[in-house]
Coordinates of N, CA, C and O in Angstrom, one line a residue:
M1 N 7.2 0.8 -14.0 CA 8.5 1.1 -13.6 C 9.5 0.6 -14.6 O 9.4 -0.5 -15.1
S2 N 10.4 1.5 -15.0 CA 11.4 1.1 -16.0 C 12.5 0.2 -15.4 O 12.6 0.2 -14.2
I3 N 13.2 -0.5 -16.2 CA 14.3 -1.3 -15.7 C 15.4 -0.4 -15.0 O 16.0 -0.9 -14.1
F4 N 15.5 0.8 -15.5 CA 16.5 1.7 -14.9 C 16.1 2.1 -13.5 O 16.9 2.1 -12.6
A5 N 14.9 2.3 -13.3 CA 14.4 2.7 -12.0 C 14.6 1.5 -11.0 O 15.0 1.7 -9.9
R6 N 14.3 0.3 -11.5 CA 14.5 -0.9 -10.6 C 16.0 -1.0 -10.3 O 16.3 -1.3 -9.1
S7 N 16.8 -0.8 -11.3 CA 18.3 -0.9 -11.0 C 18.8 0.1 -10.0 O 19.6 -0.2 -9.2
E8 N 18.3 1.4 -10.2 CA 18.7 2.4 -9.3 C 18.2 2.1 -7.9 O 19.0 2.3 -6.9
N9 N 17.0 1.6 -7.7 CA 16.5 1.3 -6.4 C 17.3 0.2 -5.8 O 17.6 0.3 -4.6
T10 N 17.6 -0.8 -6.6 CA 18.4 -1.9 -6.1 C 19.8 -1.4 -5.6 O 20.3 -1.8 -4.6
T11 N 20.4 -0.6 -6.4 CA 21.7 0.0 -6.1 C 21.6 0.8 -4.9 O 22.5 0.8 -4.0
D12 N 20.6 1.7 -4.7 CA 20.4 2.5 -3.6 C 20.3 1.6 -2.3 O 20.9 1.9 -1.3
L13 N 19.6 0.5 -2.4 CA 19.4 -0.4 -1.2 C 20.7 -1.0 -0.9 O 21.1 -1.1 0.3
A14 N 21.5 -1.4 -1.9 CA 22.8 -2.1 -1.7 C 23.7 -1.1 -1.0 O 24.5 -1.4 -0.1
A15 N 23.7 0.2 -1.5 CA 24.6 1.2 -1.0 C 24.3 1.5 0.5 O 25.2 1.6 1.3
A16 N 23.0 1.5 0.8 CA 22.6 1.8 2.2 C 23.0 0.6 3.1 O 23.5 0.8 4.2
R17 N 22.9 -0.6 2.6 CA 23.3 -1.8 3.4 C 24.8 -1.7 3.6 O 25.3 -2.0 4.7
L18 N 25.6 -1.4 2.6 CA 27.1 -1.3 2.8 C 27.4 -0.2 3.7 O 28.4 -0.3 4.6
A19 N 26.8 1.0 3.7 CA 27.0 2.1 4.6 C 26.8 1.6 6.0 O 27.5 1.9 7.0
R20 N 25.7 0.9 6.3 CA 25.3 0.4 7.6 C 26.4 -0.6 8.1 O 26.8 -0.6 9.2
Q21 N 26.8 -1.5 7.2 CA 27.9 -2.4 7.5 C 29.1 -1.7 7.9 O 29.8 -2.1 8.9
A22 N 29.5 -0.7 7.1 CA 30.8 0.0 7.4 C 30.7 0.7 8.8 O 31.6 0.7 9.6
S23 N 29.5 1.4 9.0 CA 29.4 2.1 10.3 C 29.3 1.2 11.5 O 29.9 1.5 12.5
A24 N 28.7 0.0 11.3 CA 28.7 -1.0 12.4 C 30.1 -1.5 12.7 O 30.5 -1.7 13.8
S25 N 30.8 -1.8 11.6 CA 32.2 -2.3 11.8 C 33.1 -1.2 12.4 O 33.9 -1.5 13.3
L26 N 32.9 0.0 12.0 CA 33.7 1.1 12.6 C 33.3 1.3 14.1 O 34.2 1.5 14.9
A27 N 32.0 1.2 14.4 CA 31.6 1.4 15.8 C 32.2 0.3 16.7 O 32.7 0.5 17.8
G28 N 32.3 -0.9 16.1 CA 32.9 -2.0 16.9 C 34.4 -1.8 17.1 O 34.9 -2.1 18.2
L29 N 35.1 -1.3 16.1 CA 36.5 -1.0 16.2 C 36.7 0.1 17.2 O 37.6 0.0 18.0
L30 N 35.9 1.2 17.1 CA 36.1 2.3 18.1 C 35.9 1.8 19.5 O 36.7 2.1 20.4
A31 N 34.9 1.0 19.7 CA 34.7 0.4 21.0 C 35.8 -0.4 21.5 O 36.3 -0.3 22.7
G32 N 36.3 -1.3 20.6 CA 37.5 -2.1 20.9 C 38.7 -1.3 21.3 O 39.5 -1.8 22.1
L33 N 38.9 -0.2 20.7 CA 40.0 0.7 20.9 C 39.8 1.6 22.1 O 40.8 2.2 22.6
G34 N 38.6 1.7 22.6 CA 38.3 2.6 23.6 C 38.2 4.0 23.2 O 38.4 5.0 24.0
W35 N 38.0 4.2 21.9 CA 37.9 5.6 21.3 C 36.4 6.1 21.3 O 35.5 5.3 21.1
S36 N 36.3 7.4 21.4 CA 35.0 8.0 21.3 C 34.9 8.6 19.9 O 35.9 8.7 19.1
R37 N 33.7 9.0 19.5 CA 33.5 9.7 18.2 C 34.4 11.0 18.2 O 34.9 11.4 17.2
S38 N 34.4 11.7 19.4 CA 35.3 12.9 19.5 C 36.7 12.6 19.2 O 37.4 13.3 18.6
D39 N 37.2 11.4 19.8 CA 38.6 11.0 19.5 C 38.8 10.8 18.0 O 39.9 11.3 17.5
L40 N 37.9 10.2 17.4 CA 38.1 10.0 15.9 C 38.0 11.3 15.2 O 38.8 11.5 14.3
A41 N 37.1 12.2 15.5 CA 37.0 13.5 14.9 C 38.4 14.2 15.0 O 38.9 14.8 14.0
K42 N 39.0 14.2 16.2 CA 40.3 14.9 16.4 C 41.3 14.2 15.6 O 42.2 14.9 14.9
A43 N 41.4 12.9 15.5 CA 42.4 12.2 14.8 C 42.3 12.5 13.3 O 43.3 12.5 12.5
M44 N 41.0 12.7 12.8 CA 40.8 12.9 11.4 C 40.9 14.4 11.0 O 41.0 14.7 9.8
G45 N 40.8 15.3 12.0 CA 40.8 16.7 11.8 C 39.5 17.2 11.1 O 39.5 18.1 10.3
V46 N 38.4 16.5 11.6 CA 37.1 16.9 11.1 C 36.2 17.2 12.3 O 36.5 17.0 13.4
S47 N 35.0 17.7 12.0 CA 34.1 18.1 13.1 C 33.4 16.8 13.6 O 33.3 15.8 12.9
P48 N 33.0 16.8 14.9 CA 32.2 15.7 15.4 C 30.9 15.5 14.6 O 30.5 14.3 14.5
G49 N 30.4 16.5 14.0 CA 29.2 16.3 13.2 C 29.5 15.5 11.9 O 28.6 14.7 11.5
R50 N 30.7 15.6 11.4 CA 31.1 14.8 10.2 C 31.2 13.3 10.7 O 30.8 12.4 9.9
I51 N 31.7 13.1 11.9 CA 31.8 11.7 12.4 C 30.4 11.2 12.6 O 30.1 10.0 12.2
S52 N 29.5 12.0 13.0 CA 28.1 11.5 13.2 C 27.5 11.1 11.8 O 26.7 10.1 11.7
Q53 N 27.8 11.9 10.8 CA 27.3 11.6 9.4 C 27.9 10.2 9.0 O 27.1 9.4 8.5
I54 N 29.2 10.0 9.2 CA 29.8 8.8 8.8 C 29.2 7.6 9.6 O 28.9 6.6 9.0
M55 N 29.0 7.8 10.9 CA 28.5 6.7 11.8 C 27.0 6.4 11.6 O 26.6 5.4 12.1
S56 N 26.3 7.3 11.0 CA 24.8 7.2 10.9 C 24.5 6.0 10.0 O 23.4 5.5 10.2
G57 N 25.3 5.6 9.1 CA 25.0 4.6 8.2 C 24.2 5.1 7.0 O 23.9 4.3 6.1
D58 N 23.8 6.3 7.0 CA 23.1 6.9 5.9 C 23.9 7.7 5.0 O 23.5 8.1 3.9
A59 N 25.2 8.0 5.4 CA 26.0 8.8 4.6 C 26.5 8.0 3.3 O 26.6 6.8 3.3
N60 N 26.7 8.8 2.3 CA 27.2 8.2 1.0 C 28.8 8.2 1.2 O 29.5 9.1 0.9
L61 N 29.2 7.1 1.8 CA 30.7 7.0 2.1 C 31.5 6.7 0.9 O 31.2 5.8 0.1
T62 N 32.5 7.5 0.7 CA 33.4 7.3 -0.4 C 34.6 6.5 0.0 O 34.8 6.3 1.2
V63 N 35.3 5.9 -0.9 CA 36.5 5.2 -0.6 C 37.5 6.1 0.1 O 38.2 5.7 1.0
R64 N 37.5 7.3 -0.3 CA 38.4 8.3 0.3 C 38.1 8.5 1.8 O 39.0 8.5 2.6
T65 N 36.8 8.6 2.1 CA 36.4 8.7 3.5 C 36.8 7.5 4.3 O 37.3 7.6 5.4
L66 N 36.5 6.3 3.7 CA 36.9 5.0 4.4 C 38.4 5.0 4.6 O 38.9 4.6 5.7
A67 N 39.2 5.4 3.7 CA 40.6 5.4 3.8 C 41.1 6.4 4.9 O 42.0 6.1 5.7
A68 N 40.4 7.6 4.9 CA 40.8 8.6 5.9 C 40.5 8.1 7.4 O 41.2 8.3 8.3
V69 N 39.3 7.4 7.5 CA 39.0 6.8 8.8 C 40.0 5.8 9.2 O 40.5 5.7 10.3
A70 N 40.3 4.9 8.2 CA 41.3 3.8 8.5 C 42.7 4.4 8.9 O 43.3 3.9 9.8
E71 N 43.1 5.4 8.2 CA 44.4 6.1 8.4 C 44.4 6.7 9.8 O 45.4 6.5 10.6
A72 N 43.3 7.3 10.2 CA 43.3 8.0 11.5 C 43.3 6.9 12.6 O 43.8 7.2 13.7
L73 N 42.8 5.7 12.4 CA 42.7 4.7 13.4 C 43.9 3.7 13.3 O 44.0 2.7 14.0
D74 N 44.8 3.9 12.3 CA 45.9 3.0 12.0 C 45.3 1.6 11.8 O 45.7 0.6 12.4
A75 N 44.3 1.6 10.9 CA 43.6 0.3 10.7 C 43.6 0.1 9.2 O 44.0 0.9 8.4
E76 N 43.1 -1.1 8.8 CA 42.9 -1.4 7.4 C 41.5 -1.6 7.1 O 40.7 -2.0 7.9
V77 N 41.1 -1.3 5.8 CA 39.7 -1.6 5.3 C 39.9 -2.7 4.3 O 40.7 -2.7 3.4
E78 N 39.0 -3.7 4.4 CA 39.0 -4.8 3.5 C 37.6 -4.8 2.8 O 36.6 -4.9 3.5
I79 N 37.6 -4.8 1.5 CA 36.4 -4.8 0.7 C 36.4 -6.1 -0.1 O 37.4 -6.3 -0.9
T80 N 35.4 -7.0 0.0 CA 35.4 -8.2 -0.7 C 34.1 -8.4 -1.5 O 33.1 -8.2 -1.0
F81 N 34.3 -8.7 -2.8 CA 33.1 -9.0 -3.6 C 33.0 -10.5 -3.8 O 34.0 -11.2 -3.9
H82 N 31.8 -11.0 -3.7 CA 31.6 -12.4 -3.9 C 30.1 -12.6 -4.4 O 29.2 -11.8 -4.0
P83 N 29.9 -13.7 -5.1 CA 28.5 -13.8 -5.6 C 27.5 -14.2 -4.5 O 27.9 -14.8 -3.5
R84 N 26.3 -13.7 -4.6 CA 25.3 -14.1 -3.7 C 24.9 -15.6 -3.9 O 24.9 -16.1 -5.0
P85 N 24.5 -16.2 -2.8 CA 24.0 -17.6 -3.0 C 22.8 -17.5 -3.9 O 21.9 -16.6 -3.7
R86 N 22.7 -18.5 -4.7 CA 21.5 -18.5 -5.6 C 20.3 -19.0 -4.9 O 20.4 -20.0 -4.1
Q87 N 19.2 -18.4 -5.1 CA 17.9 -18.8 -4.4 C 17.2 -19.8 -5.3 O 17.2 -19.6 -6.5
T88 N 16.6 -20.7 -4.8 CA 15.8 -21.7 -5.5 C 14.5 -21.0 -5.9 O 14.0 -20.2 -5.1
G89 N 14.0 -21.4 -7.0 CA 12.7 -20.9 -7.4 C 12.7 -19.5 -8.1 O 11.7 -18.9 -8.2
T90 N 13.9 -19.0 -8.5 CA 13.9 -17.7 -9.1 C 13.7 -17.9 -10.6 O 14.0 -18.9 -11.2
D91 N 13.1 -16.9 -11.2 CA 12.8 -17.0 -12.7 C 14.1 -16.6 -13.4 O 15.0 -16.0 -12.9
D92 N 14.0 -16.8 -14.8 CA 15.2 -16.4 -15.6 C 15.5 -15.0 -15.6 O 16.7 -14.6 -15.7
C93 N 14.5 -14.1 -15.4 CA 14.8 -12.7 -15.4 C 15.7 -12.3 -14.2 O 16.6 -11.6 -14.3
D94 N 15.4 -12.9 -13.0 CA 16.2 -12.6 -11.8 C 17.5 -13.2 -11.9 O 18.5 -12.7 -11.5
A95 N 17.6 -14.4 -12.6 CA 18.9 -15.1 -12.7 C 19.9 -14.3 -13.6 O 21.1 -14.5 -13.5
K96 N 19.4 -13.5 -14.5 CA 20.2 -12.7 -15.4 C 20.5 -11.3 -14.9 O 21.0 -10.5 -15.6
D97 N 20.1 -11.0 -13.7 CA 20.4 -9.7 -13.1 C 21.9 -9.4 -13.2 O 22.7 -10.1 -12.7
S98 N 22.2 -8.3 -13.9 CA 23.6 -7.9 -14.1 C 23.9 -6.7 -13.2 O 24.7 -5.9 -13.7
S99 N 23.3 -6.6 -12.1 CA 23.6 -5.4 -11.2 C 25.1 -5.3 -11.0 O 25.8 -6.3 -10.7
P100 N 25.7 -4.1 -11.1 CA 27.1 -4.0 -10.9 C 27.6 -4.3 -9.5 O 28.7 -4.7 -9.3
L101 N 26.7 -4.2 -8.5 CA 27.1 -4.5 -7.1 C 26.3 -5.6 -6.6 O 25.1 -5.5 -6.3
R102 N 26.9 -6.8 -6.6 CA 26.3 -8.0 -6.2 C 26.3 -8.2 -4.7 O 25.4 -8.5 -4.1
S103 N 27.5 -8.1 -4.1 CA 27.7 -8.3 -2.7 C 29.1 -7.9 -2.3 O 30.0 -7.9 -3.1
A104 N 29.2 -7.4 -1.1 CA 30.5 -7.0 -0.6 C 30.5 -7.0 0.9 O 29.5 -7.0 1.5
S105 N 31.7 -7.1 1.4 CA 31.8 -7.0 2.9 C 32.9 -6.0 3.2 O 33.8 -5.8 2.4
L106 N 32.7 -5.3 4.2 CA 33.6 -4.2 4.7 C 34.1 -4.6 6.0 O 33.3 -4.9 6.9
K107 N 35.4 -4.6 6.2 CA 35.9 -4.9 7.5 C 37.0 -3.9 7.9 O 37.9 -3.6 7.1
F108 N 36.9 -3.4 9.1 CA 38.0 -2.5 9.6 C 38.8 -3.4 10.5 O 38.2 -4.1 11.4
S109 N 40.1 -3.4 10.4 CA 40.9 -4.2 11.3 C 42.0 -3.3 11.8 O 42.4 -2.4 11.2
H110 N 42.4 -3.6 13.0 CA 43.5 -2.8 13.6 C 44.7 -3.7 13.9 O 44.6 -4.8 14.2

């Protein structure tokens, strides 16, 4: 396996994790507001199927999509990058990982 394949796989996993975090946060906000997926679809002017894609956690969510969801809900999106805690017992190769996406959190707030 080349280093590029490893990097792409790591990035794909990180992207999937972020999409799941975003959809879980969004689901919590919808529940707190008493909104259904249909309510969100109407507010965004999209189909319920598009909301299902967004909420699945598998969608490749863009910043524009996150902004559109936040706007429809009169909410804010917060994205925070911070270094991962260092694990003990890692070798030098792992310590020098320069992956562009190290860690992030997504929060929807209303």
